[in-house]
Amino acid sequence: MSRLSQTFLPTLKDPPADAESLSHQLIVRAGLARQLAAGSWTYLPAGWRVHRRIERIIREEMDGIGAQEVSMPVLQPAEIWKQTGRYEIDELFKLNDRKGSEMVLAMTAEEALTWHVAREVRSYRDLPLLLYQLQTKERDERRPRAGLLRTREFVMKDAYSFDRDPAGLERTYALNIEAYDRIFDRCGLDWHRVASDVGMMGGTGADEYMAPCAAGENEIALAPGYAANVEVASAEAQAVELPPGLEAPERAETPGQTTVEAVSASLGVAPGALIKALPVIVENRGMVLVLVRGDHRLNEIKLRNHLGADFRQARLEEIAESLGPAGFIGPVGVSVPVLMDAAIAGESFITGSNEPDAHLRGVRPGRDFEFEQVDVRAVEAGDPALGGGGAIEIVPAIEIGNIFKLGRRYSEPLGATFLDENGAEQPIVMGSYGIGPARILAASVEQRADERGIVWPRSLAPWQLHLVSLSKGDGDEQKAADRIYEELLSAGVEVLYDDRDAGTGQKLTDAELLGCPLRIVVGRRTLAEGEVEAQLRGSGEDLRLPADDAAAEAIRVLEGIR
RNA sequence: CGGGGCGUGGCGCAGUCUGGUAGCGCACUCGGCUGGGGGCCGAGCGGUCGCUGGUUCAAAUCCAGUCGCCCCGACCA
């Protein structure tokens, strides 16, 4: 029963003042959801229909790879989170019950599920195991933003795999990739699976599923055949013109010139002909001098991953003590280890001299200083992709799913072990696999909407068909529209029937705002010719259908829409 | 967590600087007209101006505190 006159679908002519992103504006305007507090959202009937369609696709594909659905509590004892060391996470909601016991609101469920598996699984015969749930997650976000894109409470599909060894994990991981690829395809998204930083989750590998859109919080580097989170992306460097080589480095006076721009301007060379020297203090290791090309930026995540340790910028006094005056630092003659980015290729660079107000020209890596070559620069738009795939493009994207190879990160602290064929106790090898249905919803709106409103793919649309009766009272149009509605219902079509006593403009603009794939309009003019009008929301294509056979014809048209 | 902005009928806003007892548009209700792109006319309902305290004869307006919301950045297991 979906008569609009009886449906709670509060549409807005104007977006609320606090909505910035496109999906935030349209989700509110189209009556899909309303905000209760910062990062807390209520789904209204139409929005929840979309959410449930996404959930259904996820369930079908997860079940299809042999995953089994469970449901775990959101309210969990703090103890297991302390055991894995995740109790310290700032984003974890913490509370006490009336007895004073420490509790948390779960942000994922590795601890809870691993705790159960530790008690129930004893033998290699019980493995592998792939369990999942669609359950509310809570996160004490520092800054919720952009409508449904970053909220404090949201439903997540979270799956966890339990294998006996890394090879088993690889197989399970590959199965999840297959399921994820199908899920995002079926949701009609433009998406990329990108290599990602494993971050503090630890583990041995991770991929993220990214949907490019303007409101995205992440950036991904794309080229034909290449996609990576910029946090870990690599590329060839764009060529730079270097000055002629010299027999030995030569001092160049650069009074007061402490920036790349100033030095390159004063010496008449491209910024890329300079070497930027960045002194950092590595945890438990001391100072290291990191070199990147003058026109490049250091990617701190790549450096951290290379070092395998945390680091910080050196302080001015540390630089002065070990190297020289800040702003004039270079690799020649220093006694600290030098890491040089691979993009520095050539035989004549400008570097700092480690003396005030002077640089060196004609510096040749290898001849004038020793170094370890590394890849630690941030890729830039226009860089040639590795392997000749064309130029890198950097686009904002929203993370709609991620998959992690966890290894023994959780099984060891929680004692999830099994006995192998030889009776030896082994820790279980785990993986975890997340998807945010709300982000799929928002990303779909972001990617497909036009100036009139949302454009749903058939797979996500709250209703397949939006039937509009332009008549009022009980004239012939009303009767025809009623009849078509009943026929569509009995044919099993999900139809929203706008039977309201409202103006034409309001009905048509609401239909365009809500964005169902096919709109059927029953109006006096065309009905007089024995026809009704059909419009495809995506393409804007207009069709006429015979009024007598409108339901069957509409279903046929619908089946041709993606 | 750092920076910025905003809280006045359901929504969008004016009024705040310069204190004098709250207004506009939309929406909503009723009546009438209209009936293919948010139409017209008329009559209405609806607000302790986020909250607390202070100054004052008098506070939406000035002062202090506090709560909430948005944006940028940082962070994001």
XYZ file of C-alpha atoms in Angstrom, chain A residues 193-458:
266
model
C 39.095 -1.410 -5.147
C 42.290 0.233 -3.982
C 45.290 -0.860 -2.064
C 45.164 0.841 1.318
C 47.169 1.475 4.422
C 46.626 -1.236 7.020
C 46.820 1.492 9.641
C 46.692 0.620 13.305
C 44.435 -2.363 12.540
C 47.692 -4.160 11.963
C 47.578 -7.284 9.907
C 49.149 -8.199 6.637
C 47.097 -6.436 3.996
C 44.033 -4.367 3.297
C 41.942 -3.136 0.419
C 39.356 -0.413 0.379
C 36.362 0.025 -1.866
C 36.089 3.648 -2.885
C 33.236 5.447 -4.645
C 34.396 8.684 -6.284
C 32.182 11.643 -5.420
C 32.579 15.301 -4.569
C 31.754 14.888 -0.883
C 34.314 12.118 -0.386
C 36.688 12.421 2.542
C 39.481 10.373 1.001
C 41.540 10.847 -2.119
C 42.370 8.124 -4.565
C 44.895 8.091 -7.391
C 43.452 6.754 -10.615
C 44.915 5.893 -13.990
C 43.829 3.325 -16.553
C 44.594 0.004 -14.861
C 45.676 1.680 -11.614
C 43.821 2.690 -8.462
C 45.215 3.349 -5.003
C 44.516 5.390 -1.929
C 46.842 8.408 -2.110
C 48.058 7.324 1.321
C 49.956 4.484 -0.356
C 49.953 5.447 -4.039
C 53.102 5.388 -6.172
C 53.815 6.761 -9.623
C 56.603 7.822 -11.950
C 57.710 11.384 -11.402
C 57.076 14.061 -13.969
C 60.303 15.067 -15.698
C 62.117 18.167 -14.545
C 64.834 20.170 -16.235
C 68.139 20.135 -14.353
C 71.050 22.529 -14.729
C 74.309 21.219 -16.305
C 76.415 18.933 -14.099
C 79.560 20.101 -12.308
C 82.824 18.390 -11.363
C 82.087 19.058 -7.731
C 79.409 20.871 -5.745
C 79.760 24.607 -5.848
C 78.620 27.092 -3.232
C 75.818 29.478 -4.183
C 74.998 32.496 -2.037
C 71.318 32.504 -1.074
C 70.990 35.043 1.713
C 67.788 34.660 3.671
C 66.323 32.249 1.119
C 64.891 29.433 3.155
C 62.116 28.231 0.856
C 62.127 26.201 -2.338
C 60.362 29.023 -4.146
C 62.891 31.633 -3.096
C 65.939 29.546 -3.962
C 64.627 28.331 -7.315
C 63.706 31.884 -8.276
C 67.027 33.352 -7.249
C 69.122 30.646 -8.947
C 66.890 30.508 -12.015
C 66.103 26.801 -11.842
C 62.865 24.797 -11.603
C 61.674 23.920 -8.081
C 62.152 20.277 -9.101
C 65.879 20.905 -9.509
C 66.112 21.373 -5.756
C 66.323 18.672 -3.135
C 64.236 19.288 -0.044
C 65.844 17.844 3.075
C 63.466 16.946 5.905
C 65.076 15.993 9.214
C 62.863 13.626 11.204
C 63.297 11.891 14.530
C 62.440 8.191 14.273
C 61.199 6.386 17.339
C 64.041 4.441 18.993
C 66.394 5.326 16.175
C 67.219 9.006 16.219
C 67.539 11.481 13.413
C 67.134 10.548 9.757
C 67.347 12.978 6.844
C 64.593 12.391 4.278
C 65.038 13.862 0.799
C 62.268 14.635 -1.650
C 62.373 16.622 -4.861
C 61.769 20.344 -4.403
C 58.403 20.232 -6.161
C 57.210 17.173 -4.232
C 55.620 16.607 -0.858
C 56.499 13.950 1.679
C 53.832 11.277 2.191
C 54.072 10.662 5.914
C 52.154 7.392 5.793
C 54.474 5.956 3.160
C 57.495 7.037 5.195
C 56.028 5.566 8.365
C 55.340 2.282 6.582
C 58.878 2.227 5.199
C 60.410 2.929 8.579
C 58.141 0.514 10.374
C 58.144 3.022 13.200
C 56.569 6.288 14.179
C 58.433 9.510 13.573
C 58.117 13.251 14.071
C 59.577 16.362 12.546
C 62.862 17.342 14.154
C 62.764 20.490 16.249
C 64.761 23.546 15.229
C 67.319 23.100 17.980
C 67.783 19.411 17.089
C 68.392 20.415 13.471
C 70.827 23.122 14.446
C 72.732 20.742 16.681
C 73.053 17.852 14.232
C 72.998 19.490 10.798
C 72.937 23.235 10.510
C 70.565 26.197 10.229
C 67.006 25.253 9.288
C 66.204 26.340 5.761
C 69.705 25.540 4.533
C 69.823 21.806 5.272
C 71.240 19.372 2.727
C 72.623 15.819 2.549
C 76.253 16.631 1.711
C 78.626 15.918 4.546
C 76.025 14.940 7.131
C 76.553 12.124 9.596
C 72.909 10.978 9.914
C 71.335 8.304 7.658
C 69.889 9.701 4.410
C 66.713 8.359 2.786
C 66.277 9.662 -0.762
C 63.015 9.517 -2.652
C 63.244 7.657 -5.951
C 61.890 10.628 -7.880
C 65.224 12.367 -7.367
C 66.930 11.126 -10.507
C 69.720 13.107 -12.152
C 73.213 14.420 -11.619
C 72.922 18.065 -10.747
C 70.674 19.220 -7.945
C 70.557 22.242 -5.674
C 70.712 21.344 -1.981
C 71.203 23.126 1.273
C 74.800 23.584 2.399
C 74.200 23.195 6.149
C 75.671 26.693 6.469
C 73.732 29.929 6.781
C 72.689 31.824 3.656
C 74.135 29.389 1.128
C 73.139 26.401 -0.968
C 75.150 23.985 -3.084
C 74.684 23.556 -6.818
C 75.766 20.609 -8.947
C 75.128 18.083 -6.183
C 75.169 14.525 -7.509
C 73.555 11.797 -5.373
C 75.934 8.881 -4.822
C 79.001 10.925 -5.626
C 78.470 13.675 -3.102
C 76.516 11.793 -0.468
C 75.422 8.264 0.368
C 71.778 7.369 0.584
C 69.159 4.644 0.748
C 66.603 4.936 -2.041
C 62.972 4.899 -0.921
C 59.505 5.757 -2.253
C 58.059 8.243 0.198
C 56.684 11.104 -1.843
C 53.028 11.960 -2.332
C 51.870 11.287 -5.874
C 50.623 14.290 -7.806
C 47.947 14.663 -10.442
C 49.548 14.275 -13.859
C 52.301 11.897 -12.739
C 52.740 9.035 -15.231
C 51.336 5.825 -13.765
C 53.744 2.979 -13.085
C 53.906 0.668 -16.071
C 52.853 3.316 -18.550
C 49.136 3.450 -17.798
C 48.716 7.156 -18.520
C 48.536 10.149 -16.225
C 47.450 9.856 -12.600
C 44.248 11.619 -11.679
C 43.468 12.345 -8.039
C 39.792 12.358 -7.108
C 37.871 12.589 -3.847
C 36.082 9.389 -2.905
C 34.033 7.903 -0.121
C 35.016 4.636 1.491
C 32.080 2.269 1.069
C 33.771 -0.930 2.163
C 37.042 -2.309 3.409
C 38.614 -5.689 3.842
C 41.472 -6.542 6.170
C 43.747 -9.496 6.570
C 43.911 -9.447 10.354
C 46.099 -12.487 10.841
C 46.448 -13.297 14.535
C 45.890 -9.740 15.781
C 42.724 -10.758 17.684
C 42.942 -14.527 17.968
C 46.117 -14.428 20.031
C 45.041 -11.991 22.775
C 41.614 -13.641 23.012
C 42.948 -17.174 22.953
C 41.135 -18.310 19.814
C 43.056 -21.443 18.943
C 42.435 -24.852 17.431
C 44.169 -28.205 17.362
C 45.655 -29.232 14.044
C 45.996 -32.796 12.709
C 49.060 -33.283 14.853
C 47.320 -32.191 17.997
C 49.268 -28.939 18.092
C 47.508 -25.813 19.309
C 47.487 -22.999 16.693
C 46.049 -19.479 16.712
C 43.260 -18.917 14.208
C 44.072 -16.677 11.232
C 41.408 -14.023 10.799
C 40.094 -11.502 8.320
C 37.443 -8.792 8.648
C 35.222 -7.315 5.986
C 33.063 -4.201 6.369
C 30.439 -2.408 4.280
C 28.428 0.698 5.148
C 24.963 0.567 3.561
C 24.298 4.223 4.409
C 27.425 5.224 2.539
C 26.296 3.203 -0.467
C 23.013 5.106 -0.305
C 24.727 8.483 -0.028
C 27.348 7.653 -2.664
C 24.635 6.599 -5.100
C 22.889 9.929 -4.578
C 26.184 11.817 -4.951
C 27.197 10.032 -8.129
C 23.907 9.943 -10.000
C 21.827 12.978 -8.980
C 21.088 15.766 -11.441
C 19.728 19.284 -11.039
C 16.218 17.931 -10.496
C 17.048 15.512 -7.746
C 17.974 11.935 -7.035
C 18.359 9.364 -9.801
C 18.124 5.866 -8.324
C 19.319 2.760 -10.047
C 16.556 0.153 -10.152
